[in-house]
XYZ file of C-alpha atoms in Angstrom:
633
model
C 75.346 -30.325 12.445
C 73.444 -27.127 11.751
C 75.074 -25.138 8.954
C 74.140 -21.847 7.250
C 71.607 -22.410 4.476
C 71.603 -20.664 1.109
C 68.047 -19.390 0.910
C 65.781 -16.388 1.317
C 62.306 -15.759 2.617
C 59.523 -15.193 0.055
C 58.885 -11.671 -1.224
C 55.501 -10.756 0.234
C 54.878 -8.020 -2.340
C 54.960 -10.512 -5.203
C 53.361 -13.449 -3.402
C 50.374 -11.427 -2.180
C 49.306 -10.974 -5.799
C 47.945 -14.513 -5.465
C 45.129 -13.111 -3.285
C 43.775 -11.011 -6.158
C 39.943 -11.304 -6.433
C 39.869 -13.732 -3.491
C 36.903 -13.260 -1.125
C 37.216 -16.113 1.394
C 40.133 -16.450 3.827
C 41.320 -18.590 6.700
C 44.310 -18.241 9.057
C 46.105 -21.166 10.710
C 48.939 -20.843 13.231
C 51.161 -23.817 14.065
C 51.272 -24.637 17.765
C 54.958 -24.525 18.763
C 55.816 -24.821 15.089
C 59.577 -25.318 15.400
C 59.106 -28.115 17.929
C 57.053 -30.040 15.361
C 60.170 -30.547 13.222
C 62.592 -33.313 14.318
C 66.260 -32.449 14.687
C 68.875 -34.510 12.857
C 70.839 -36.796 15.162
C 74.205 -35.406 14.073
C 73.014 -31.923 15.136
C 71.509 -32.859 18.494
C 74.767 -33.054 20.425
C 76.097 -29.831 18.904
C 72.966 -27.928 20.043
C 73.011 -29.321 23.580
C 73.092 -26.831 26.446
C 73.905 -27.082 30.129
C 72.210 -25.436 33.124
C 72.515 -25.733 36.883
C 70.086 -28.643 36.746
C 71.987 -30.645 34.135
C 72.753 -30.997 30.421
C 69.900 -31.117 27.919
C 69.970 -32.364 24.328
C 67.116 -31.186 22.062
C 65.433 -33.625 19.693
C 63.418 -30.879 17.975
C 64.538 -27.796 16.036
C 65.266 -24.994 18.549
C 63.786 -21.660 17.558
C 66.559 -19.111 17.039
C 69.258 -21.567 15.986
C 71.284 -21.063 12.824
C 68.854 -20.541 9.883
C 66.042 -22.319 11.746
C 63.459 -19.953 10.232
C 64.604 -20.628 6.651
C 64.669 -24.375 7.350
C 61.132 -24.259 8.757
C 59.880 -22.176 5.811
C 61.428 -24.523 3.236
C 60.037 -27.598 5.006
C 56.504 -26.206 5.147
C 56.646 -25.230 1.465
C 57.565 -28.831 0.615
C 54.720 -30.203 2.720
C 52.075 -27.892 1.197
C 53.560 -27.623 -2.295
C 50.466 -28.922 -4.114
C 48.370 -25.773 -3.500
C 51.113 -23.270 -2.693
C 50.429 -19.803 -4.210
C 47.143 -21.117 -5.635
C 45.160 -21.261 -2.409
C 47.863 -21.095 0.287
C 50.602 -18.766 1.481
C 53.072 -19.600 4.249
C 55.188 -17.270 6.348
C 57.174 -19.435 8.786
C 54.529 -20.792 11.215
C 51.467 -18.869 9.951
C 49.508 -20.307 7.020
C 46.939 -18.380 4.959
C 44.215 -20.150 2.960
C 42.194 -18.221 0.356
C 39.781 -18.886 -2.488
C 37.526 -17.020 -4.883
C 34.355 -19.016 -4.160
C 33.087 -20.806 -1.091
C 33.226 -24.199 -2.841
C 36.884 -23.690 -3.753
C 37.584 -22.616 -0.168
C 36.041 -25.798 1.243
C 38.107 -27.926 -1.151
C 41.241 -26.028 -0.090
C 40.439 -26.732 3.578
C 39.916 -30.410 2.815
C 43.339 -30.664 1.156
C 44.900 -28.692 4.013
C 43.613 -31.031 6.706
C 44.592 -34.072 4.624
C 48.168 -32.778 4.363
C 48.247 -32.104 8.123
C 47.159 -35.687 8.764
C 49.884 -37.068 6.466
C 52.746 -35.166 8.130
C 51.331 -35.097 11.659
C 51.228 -31.296 11.878
C 49.121 -29.447 14.439
C 47.544 -25.989 14.489
C 46.689 -23.847 17.496
C 42.913 -23.785 18.030
C 43.159 -20.481 19.925
C 44.932 -18.653 17.086
C 43.112 -20.254 14.164
C 40.551 -18.227 12.220
C 38.568 -20.749 10.209
C 36.715 -18.291 7.970
C 36.980 -14.557 7.321
C 36.221 -12.237 4.426
C 38.885 -9.826 5.692
C 41.983 -11.305 7.304
C 45.061 -9.920 9.068
C 48.241 -11.772 8.062
C 51.860 -10.686 8.597
C 50.702 -7.232 9.710
C 48.634 -6.716 6.556
C 44.860 -6.564 6.258
C 43.920 -8.559 3.146
C 40.561 -8.451 1.391
C 39.108 -8.575 -2.105
C 39.473 -4.766 -2.336
C 43.209 -4.701 -1.679
C 45.896 -4.779 0.997
C 46.409 -2.342 3.872
C 48.379 -2.383 7.107
C 47.019 -3.424 10.475
C 45.434 -0.348 12.170
C 46.573 -1.628 15.575
C 50.218 -1.499 14.484
C 49.786 1.963 13.026
C 48.130 3.240 16.223
C 50.925 1.769 18.351
C 53.600 3.526 16.272
C 51.809 6.874 16.009
C 51.256 6.953 19.803
C 54.900 6.109 20.499
C 56.824 8.895 22.317
C 60.139 10.202 21.046
C 62.857 7.529 21.459
C 65.241 7.977 24.378
C 67.624 5.130 23.523
C 69.120 3.572 20.434
C 67.023 0.433 21.002
C 63.754 2.395 20.904
C 64.857 4.259 17.775
C 65.895 0.983 16.140
C 62.527 -0.558 16.973
C 60.647 2.419 15.483
C 62.689 2.395 12.263
C 62.357 -1.376 11.774
C 58.612 -1.352 12.469
C 57.907 1.558 10.116
C 60.198 0.090 7.455
C 57.913 -2.969 7.336
C 55.152 -0.658 6.047
C 57.238 1.445 3.646
C 55.591 0.034 0.518
C 52.506 2.139 1.250
C 54.378 5.235 2.539
C 55.164 7.844 -0.106
C 58.696 9.326 0.094
C 59.493 7.271 3.205
C 63.259 6.953 2.663
C 63.937 10.707 2.479
C 61.630 11.421 5.420
C 63.293 8.953 7.777
C 66.869 9.650 6.650
C 67.786 11.916 9.659
C 66.662 9.195 12.088
C 68.557 6.518 10.175
C 71.730 8.619 10.223
C 71.380 9.154 13.976
C 70.969 5.417 14.550
C 74.017 4.629 12.392
C 76.057 7.117 14.411
C 74.892 5.643 17.719
C 75.639 2.074 16.581
C 78.935 2.871 14.905
C 80.673 -0.130 16.474
C 80.833 -3.665 15.163
C 77.937 -4.961 17.257
C 74.467 -3.609 16.445
C 72.314 -5.977 18.487
C 69.241 -4.955 20.446
C 71.039 -5.591 23.750
C 73.861 -3.218 22.823
C 71.409 -0.586 21.558
C 69.428 -0.687 24.826
C 72.429 0.671 26.731
C 72.976 3.680 24.437
C 71.020 6.765 25.507
C 70.297 9.530 23.019
C 68.316 12.740 22.679
C 66.860 13.762 19.331
C 67.491 17.297 18.089
C 64.876 19.513 16.436
C 65.542 18.188 12.917
C 65.258 14.582 14.080
C 62.092 15.332 16.061
C 60.607 16.852 12.909
C 61.543 13.736 10.952
C 60.023 11.539 13.678
C 56.719 13.435 13.513
C 56.668 13.343 9.694
C 57.118 9.572 9.684
C 54.196 9.217 12.100
C 52.132 11.441 9.800
C 53.008 9.159 6.886
C 51.869 6.173 8.933
C 48.525 7.834 9.660
C 48.014 8.538 5.948
C 49.220 5.141 4.733
C 47.165 4.113 1.727
C 45.563 0.827 0.845
C 47.488 -1.121 -1.786
C 45.250 -2.459 -4.535
C 45.788 -5.552 -6.651
C 47.200 -4.929 -10.161
C 44.649 -5.256 -12.960
C 45.682 -6.370 -16.431
C 43.393 -3.914 -18.197
C 44.418 -0.885 -16.098
C 46.923 1.811 -17.119
C 50.072 1.735 -14.956
C 51.793 5.019 -14.018
C 55.324 5.288 -12.596
C 56.165 8.572 -10.812
C 59.838 9.244 -9.969
C 61.838 11.883 -8.107
C 65.544 12.113 -7.299
C 65.622 14.068 -4.007
C 66.464 10.994 -1.987
C 65.133 8.927 -4.886
C 61.589 7.642 -4.777
C 59.232 5.849 -7.128
C 55.536 5.128 -6.793
C 53.412 2.935 -9.045
C 49.700 3.565 -9.482
C 47.025 2.220 -11.775
C 44.077 3.922 -13.455
C 41.309 1.456 -14.257
C 39.382 3.790 -16.565
C 41.751 6.215 -18.292
C 40.001 9.397 -19.424
C 41.750 11.049 -22.357
C 40.181 14.461 -21.726
C 41.619 14.728 -18.194
C 45.131 15.472 -16.980
C 47.182 13.015 -14.972
C 46.293 14.716 -11.671
C 42.573 14.326 -12.342
C 42.722 10.605 -13.063
C 41.408 8.171 -10.450
C 44.659 6.629 -9.160
C 44.931 3.439 -7.138
C 48.214 2.931 -5.287
C 50.096 -0.291 -6.039
C 53.466 0.187 -4.316
C 56.024 2.772 -3.173
C 59.784 2.350 -3.416
C 62.556 4.684 -2.329
C 66.017 5.177 -0.928
C 68.771 7.723 -0.377
C 71.953 8.400 -2.304
C 75.097 7.582 -0.346
C 78.818 7.271 -0.966
C 79.842 7.746 -4.593
C 76.184 8.108 -5.605
C 76.145 11.595 -4.088
C 78.598 12.712 -6.800
C 76.357 11.611 -9.663
C 75.046 14.163 -12.124
C 71.407 15.279 -12.050
C 70.684 13.219 -15.156
C 72.029 10.068 -13.492
C 70.095 10.724 -10.291
C 66.911 11.275 -12.272
C 67.418 8.113 -14.321
C 68.310 5.858 -11.380
C 64.762 5.640 -9.877
C 63.386 4.465 -13.232
C 66.049 1.784 -13.648
C 65.755 0.673 -10.023
C 61.969 0.431 -10.267
C 62.195 -1.664 -13.430
C 64.751 -3.963 -11.759
C 62.770 -4.494 -8.554
C 59.220 -4.275 -9.918
C 59.600 -6.214 -13.164
C 56.825 -8.584 -12.077
C 54.489 -5.577 -12.183
C 55.851 -3.393 -15.008
C 56.612 -6.128 -17.545
C 53.183 -6.269 -19.173
C 51.813 -6.282 -22.748
C 50.116 -2.890 -22.380
C 53.257 -1.166 -21.107
C 53.245 1.677 -18.594
C 53.694 5.465 -18.351
C 56.638 7.250 -16.722
C 56.160 10.743 -15.256
C 59.098 12.888 -14.137
C 59.930 16.567 -13.687
C 63.301 16.459 -15.501
C 62.705 17.301 -19.170
C 66.150 16.155 -20.298
C 65.324 12.692 -19.008
C 63.213 12.237 -22.140
C 66.486 11.929 -24.064
C 67.940 9.397 -21.624
C 68.059 6.648 -24.214
C 69.741 8.855 -26.842
C 72.406 10.805 -24.871
C 74.026 13.685 -26.690
C 77.706 14.300 -27.274
C 77.998 16.943 -24.557
C 77.619 14.288 -21.852
C 80.838 12.978 -20.354
C 81.923 9.608 -21.665
C 81.570 7.761 -18.367
C 78.101 9.274 -17.829
C 76.984 8.414 -21.363
C 78.225 4.839 -20.985
C 76.306 4.391 -17.742
C 73.105 5.724 -19.300
C 73.521 3.384 -22.258
C 73.917 0.416 -19.918
C 70.830 1.490 -18.012
C 68.855 1.953 -21.219
C 69.629 -1.646 -22.206
C 67.970 -2.812 -19.000
C 64.790 -1.036 -20.068
C 64.847 -2.368 -23.630
C 62.458 -5.210 -22.752
C 59.788 -2.840 -21.417
C 57.104 -0.888 -23.244
C 56.759 2.601 -21.840
C 55.849 6.235 -22.542
C 57.756 9.089 -20.867
C 55.948 12.318 -19.996
C 57.099 15.518 -18.280
C 55.178 17.197 -15.442
C 55.746 20.773 -14.254
C 55.662 21.433 -10.515
C 56.780 18.093 -9.158
C 56.474 18.986 -5.467
C 52.870 20.117 -5.758
C 52.005 17.021 -7.770
C 53.376 14.728 -5.092
C 51.566 16.694 -2.395
C 48.389 16.388 -4.447
C 48.734 12.625 -4.783
C 49.502 12.204 -1.080
C 46.512 14.308 -0.088
C 44.256 12.198 -2.312
C 45.404 8.942 -0.694
C 45.301 10.434 2.781
C 41.642 11.339 2.409
C 42.056 15.118 2.161
C 39.302 17.080 0.423
C 41.325 19.929 -1.108
C 43.619 19.188 -4.032
C 45.831 21.251 -6.305
C 45.441 20.655 -10.023
C 48.440 21.437 -12.222
C 48.924 21.471 -15.954
C 51.576 19.286 -17.475
C 53.214 19.001 -20.837
C 53.614 15.577 -22.310
C 56.535 14.817 -24.588
C 56.596 11.363 -26.096
C 59.665 9.981 -27.822
C 59.026 7.333 -30.438
C 61.769 4.713 -30.563
C 62.554 3.109 -33.926
C 64.834 0.155 -34.567
C 67.493 0.159 -37.234
C 66.543 -2.171 -40.043
C 69.981 -3.821 -40.160
C 69.880 -4.773 -36.494
C 67.903 -7.948 -35.702
C 65.185 -7.698 -33.087
C 66.223 -8.856 -29.631
C 62.531 -9.440 -28.947
C 61.160 -10.798 -32.276
C 57.782 -11.603 -30.726
C 57.102 -7.851 -30.389
C 57.247 -7.346 -34.158
C 53.969 -6.032 -35.568
C 54.050 -8.508 -38.469
C 54.146 -11.484 -36.110
C 50.659 -12.996 -35.628
C 50.082 -15.089 -32.503
C 48.202 -18.356 -33.203
C 44.796 -18.718 -31.550
C 42.698 -21.756 -30.678
C 40.222 -20.849 -33.421
C 43.032 -20.765 -35.980
C 44.386 -24.107 -34.754
C 40.892 -25.646 -34.958
C 40.438 -24.357 -38.522
C 43.855 -25.733 -39.514
C 42.999 -29.126 -38.023
C 39.755 -29.310 -40.013
C 41.624 -28.464 -43.233
C 44.000 -31.417 -42.677
C 41.617 -33.820 -40.961
C 42.505 -36.594 -43.434
C 46.049 -36.791 -42.027
C 44.908 -36.892 -38.391
C 46.203 -39.846 -36.312
C 43.644 -42.381 -35.112
C 44.486 -41.712 -31.474
C 43.146 -38.132 -31.687
C 39.768 -37.194 -30.234
C 37.657 -34.039 -30.276
C 37.322 -32.182 -26.955
C 34.507 -29.883 -25.811
C 36.264 -26.771 -27.195
C 36.418 -28.187 -30.726
C 40.162 -29.007 -30.639
C 41.562 -32.391 -31.661
C 43.940 -33.784 -29.027
C 46.258 -36.774 -28.987
C 46.922 -38.122 -25.498
C 45.756 -34.824 -24.037
C 48.013 -32.695 -26.281
C 46.891 -30.376 -29.079
C 47.394 -32.011 -32.486
C 49.267 -29.859 -35.034
C 49.086 -31.000 -38.685
C 52.528 -31.493 -40.175
C 51.427 -29.928 -43.477
C 50.547 -26.608 -41.781
C 54.061 -25.223 -42.210
C 53.269 -21.598 -41.311
C 51.570 -22.600 -38.059
C 54.442 -24.937 -37.159
C 56.949 -22.168 -37.927
C 55.191 -19.711 -35.613
C 55.001 -22.259 -32.805
C 58.737 -22.894 -33.166
C 59.442 -19.146 -32.992
C 57.346 -18.749 -29.832
C 58.944 -21.731 -28.084
C 62.456 -20.677 -29.111
C 62.212 -16.939 -28.357
C 60.999 -15.326 -25.172
C 61.983 -13.281 -22.146
C 64.955 -15.624 -21.593
C 66.330 -14.869 -25.060
C 67.066 -17.723 -27.496
C 66.437 -21.054 -25.789
C 68.450 -24.169 -26.509
C 67.200 -27.267 -28.276
C 66.368 -29.255 -25.132
C 64.399 -26.459 -23.460
C 62.583 -25.665 -26.703
C 61.579 -29.308 -27.158
C 60.289 -29.550 -23.590
C 58.051 -26.522 -24.155
C 56.650 -27.952 -27.390
C 56.114 -31.539 -26.255
C 54.392 -30.420 -23.079
C 51.490 -28.870 -25.054
C 51.528 -30.025 -28.690
C 51.557 -33.305 -30.609
C 53.375 -33.112 -33.963
C 54.768 -35.896 -36.112
C 58.565 -35.896 -36.390
C 58.754 -32.880 -34.072
C 62.388 -33.468 -33.072
C 63.786 -33.423 -36.614
C 61.647 -30.419 -37.552
C 62.909 -28.444 -34.560
C 66.535 -29.273 -35.358
C 66.107 -28.093 -38.951
C 64.543 -24.889 -37.646
C 67.478 -24.237 -35.318
C 70.006 -24.859 -38.095
C 68.298 -22.261 -40.292
C 68.328 -19.610 -37.557
C 70.342 -16.523 -38.463
C 73.556 -16.294 -36.467
C 75.084 -13.238 -38.144
C 78.235 -13.022 -40.218
C 80.809 -11.744 -37.725
C 82.642 -14.636 -36.080
C 86.012 -13.076 -35.195
C 87.206 -10.123 -33.151
C 90.418 -8.233 -33.925
C 91.930 -6.553 -30.850
C 94.424 -3.671 -31.115
C 95.999 -2.306 -27.934
C 98.489 0.482 -27.233
C 100.964 -0.716 -24.587
C 101.673 2.808 -23.345
C 98.155 4.214 -22.853
C 96.443 0.782 -22.698
C 93.840 2.149 -25.105
C 92.073 -0.693 -26.901
C 89.992 -1.006 -30.041
C 87.763 -3.993 -30.843
C 86.925 -4.751 -34.504
C 84.373 -7.510 -35.300
C 84.986 -9.223 -38.643
C 83.697 -12.094 -40.753
C 87.065 -13.807 -41.256
C 90.696 -13.364 -40.077
C 92.076 -11.988 -43.338
C 94.748 -9.467 -44.231
C 92.253 -6.891 -45.516
C 90.663 -6.574 -42.080
C 94.016 -6.116 -40.329
C 95.206 -3.559 -42.900
C 91.991 -1.543 -42.727
C 92.090 -1.571 -38.919
C 95.672 -0.251 -38.894
C 94.750 2.497 -41.368
C 91.888 3.620 -39.158
C 94.206 3.528 -36.116
C 96.686 5.677 -38.054
C 93.956 8.207 -38.967
C 92.963 8.631 -35.318
C 96.154 8.296 -33.270
C 99.088 8.284 -35.657
C 101.442 5.453 -36.627
C 102.980 3.362 -33.822
C 106.671 2.589 -34.177
C 106.355 -1.144 -33.461
C 103.636 -3.663 -34.301
C 103.656 -6.791 -32.103
C 101.543 -9.780 -33.136
C 101.633 -13.555 -33.407
C 102.664 -15.492 -36.510
C 99.214 -15.731 -38.086
C 99.190 -15.519 -41.885
C 96.988 -12.430 -41.916
C 99.642 -10.577 -39.904
C 102.683 -11.887 -41.851
C 101.261 -11.270 -45.325
C 103.030 -9.180 -47.957
C 100.253 -6.580 -47.897
C 100.679 -5.867 -44.198
C 104.475 -5.938 -44.542
C 104.292 -3.370 -47.357
C 101.876 -1.253 -45.320
C 104.211 -1.215 -42.302
C 107.134 -0.316 -44.548
C 105.236 2.614 -46.075
C 104.283 3.821 -42.584
C 107.891 3.388 -41.397
C 106.843 0.960 -38.685
C 108.579 -2.210 -37.489
C 106.818 -5.576 -37.236
C 107.708 -7.993 -34.412
C 106.299 -11.517 -34.147
C 106.044 -13.665 -31.021
C 106.374 -17.449 -30.937
C 103.162 -19.441 -31.292
C 101.545 -20.839 -28.135
C 103.529 -18.431 -25.942
C 100.941 -15.967 -24.620
C 103.291 -14.560 -21.969
C 105.417 -12.989 -24.719
C 102.496 -10.739 -25.656
C 100.732 -10.741 -22.309
C 99.325 -7.233 -22.610
C 96.899 -8.092 -25.401
C 96.329 -11.630 -24.087
C 95.004 -10.100 -20.872
C 92.568 -8.024 -22.934
C 91.423 -11.187 -24.712
C 90.548 -12.758 -21.384
C 88.768 -9.612 -20.137
C 86.716 -9.310 -23.327
C 85.520 -12.911 -23.083
C 84.669 -12.533 -19.409
C 82.753 -9.263 -19.844
C 80.870 -10.554 -22.901
C 79.704 -13.670 -21.056
C 78.474 -11.611 -18.100
C 76.658 -9.052 -20.282
C 74.960 -11.735 -22.379
C 73.626 -13.367 -19.212
C 72.703 -10.031 -17.630
C 70.768 -8.674 -20.597
C 69.278 -12.044 -21.514
C 70.165 -11.861 -25.209
C 71.395 -14.565 -27.546
C 75.120 -15.263 -27.739
C 74.873 -14.703 -31.503
C 74.171 -11.009 -30.839
C 77.556 -10.411 -29.178
C 78.509 -7.897 -31.901
C 76.071 -5.309 -30.527
C 77.753 -5.444 -27.108
C 81.249 -4.688 -28.453
C 80.914 -0.846 -28.142
C 79.910 -1.232 -24.485
C 82.777 -3.636 -23.803
C 85.284 -1.299 -25.474
C 83.998 1.653 -23.454
C 84.207 -0.413 -20.272
C 87.833 -1.370 -20.948
C 89.012 2.084 -22.045
C 87.336 4.038 -19.245
C 88.140 1.710 -16.356
C 90.932 3.035 -14.105
């Protein structure tokens, strides 16, 4: 029986990067694609239908059934998995073949036809384009120069009259939304039309059939928005492929937040940002709604940066880093908020700043944000007159505290990445200990069974390889994952025992315990990391609590020795406080603090997974956890 599938369609923005520097294309459309997939027998009866001529039971996947598109996409990706994203892209029943040279393209076609023969798939001869240097696929015109939208679609939308029904307005919004990645400030421009559509379809059902029966007339503000969107479509820019050597620029604004990413292939130091030769990569945007409308200006200015880094990490996470340009000068101090900020605002900014900790960036301020955006739009739209503005650049250098270990140790300046030349030189220095099974390849590297041989005596090289395989964007990897990475590329004698010794020597910090103090009246909580559960820690924590909030009348704890010691008893007597102890293994007797224990563990696990740091670095998350507990309603 057909059931909902847990899956999503591919992200075209990321997958189209595979067509970078590709000059030869082919397009293949499946003939009645869904009917080429057999339907499971236990689903055939359930999908039967009855007409005036009788009952019919399908034996093929009906188009439009529950998750049929996702099922078809997943099946085609399995069939063509060998060259997927290398020379093929699939979007449901349309397949794109591409290659950098004509010889590679012919080999890709040969593999394509061989796969079709194996699975018995068929393409439509009428819709197939066997060879093109510029191809139209999924409404996008793809070439070696970049990606743009189909001019026929743009002409159809720009010639469309003002909508007279909710269905026509819905069609216009959905069609233009498909092209929003190349439309600057699209979300704010189309917001009046989106609000009108939401009002018209305020009921539970928002189907096209329901929308067709709802008549509407646009007011002057909505007509203006409609014309502006069509103007954006006319001036839609070509999206270029990201280049590794180019300088990436991220421009943000908070008026209905928007972010655009450009690249400058040849950065000229003597020219301002507005005079650089920009190439558009992508546009992102949205509108603030609900509780977001009550955010402060600082939060609204920071949100586009954080959102762009979340959604565009495949583009912004690069060794050379990127530049951020904004018109809010105080945003420079986003990652070091001052005391005058409200506590809940400061906590949010700190959480956002942690998301950006894995990126390399430079923040600069630009005066006259509106004119700058108009200047950039006019450049992409082909206008001849531009407005050049001066800008002031303020760069904040970030330094790490020496006591805090690096979350990304591979970014340390003292760390030297091993090269093939260094490995070859190390092999020659220890050639006497080389196994007999090793052979010299054309690049001058000794390999054993196809893997690079690493001499066991080269301890520094082995140490660096262990660091690289153990540390990365995923944080600290476990032993099994680390070993898989090493054994896949390198051959090293006794590699398993060496890796285990390396992991045992890894620094895990000294703090292993967490003391939790909670006030039952205000529910205010303090978290104190410590090396061991001893009386000195408990006494010092109570003294600090006394210095900040005064002495509580009653201290409730379990029967642990560090709470029942003579020192703590004498301290409570001097402070005129009463100690009460609950029975061991009876958490309900002190449920208030036991609930905090559970919340702390839950929040710590989520934050460690979210930020991708090692579990040994939990101490640095304690201030955020304490702020989260104390400021939650």
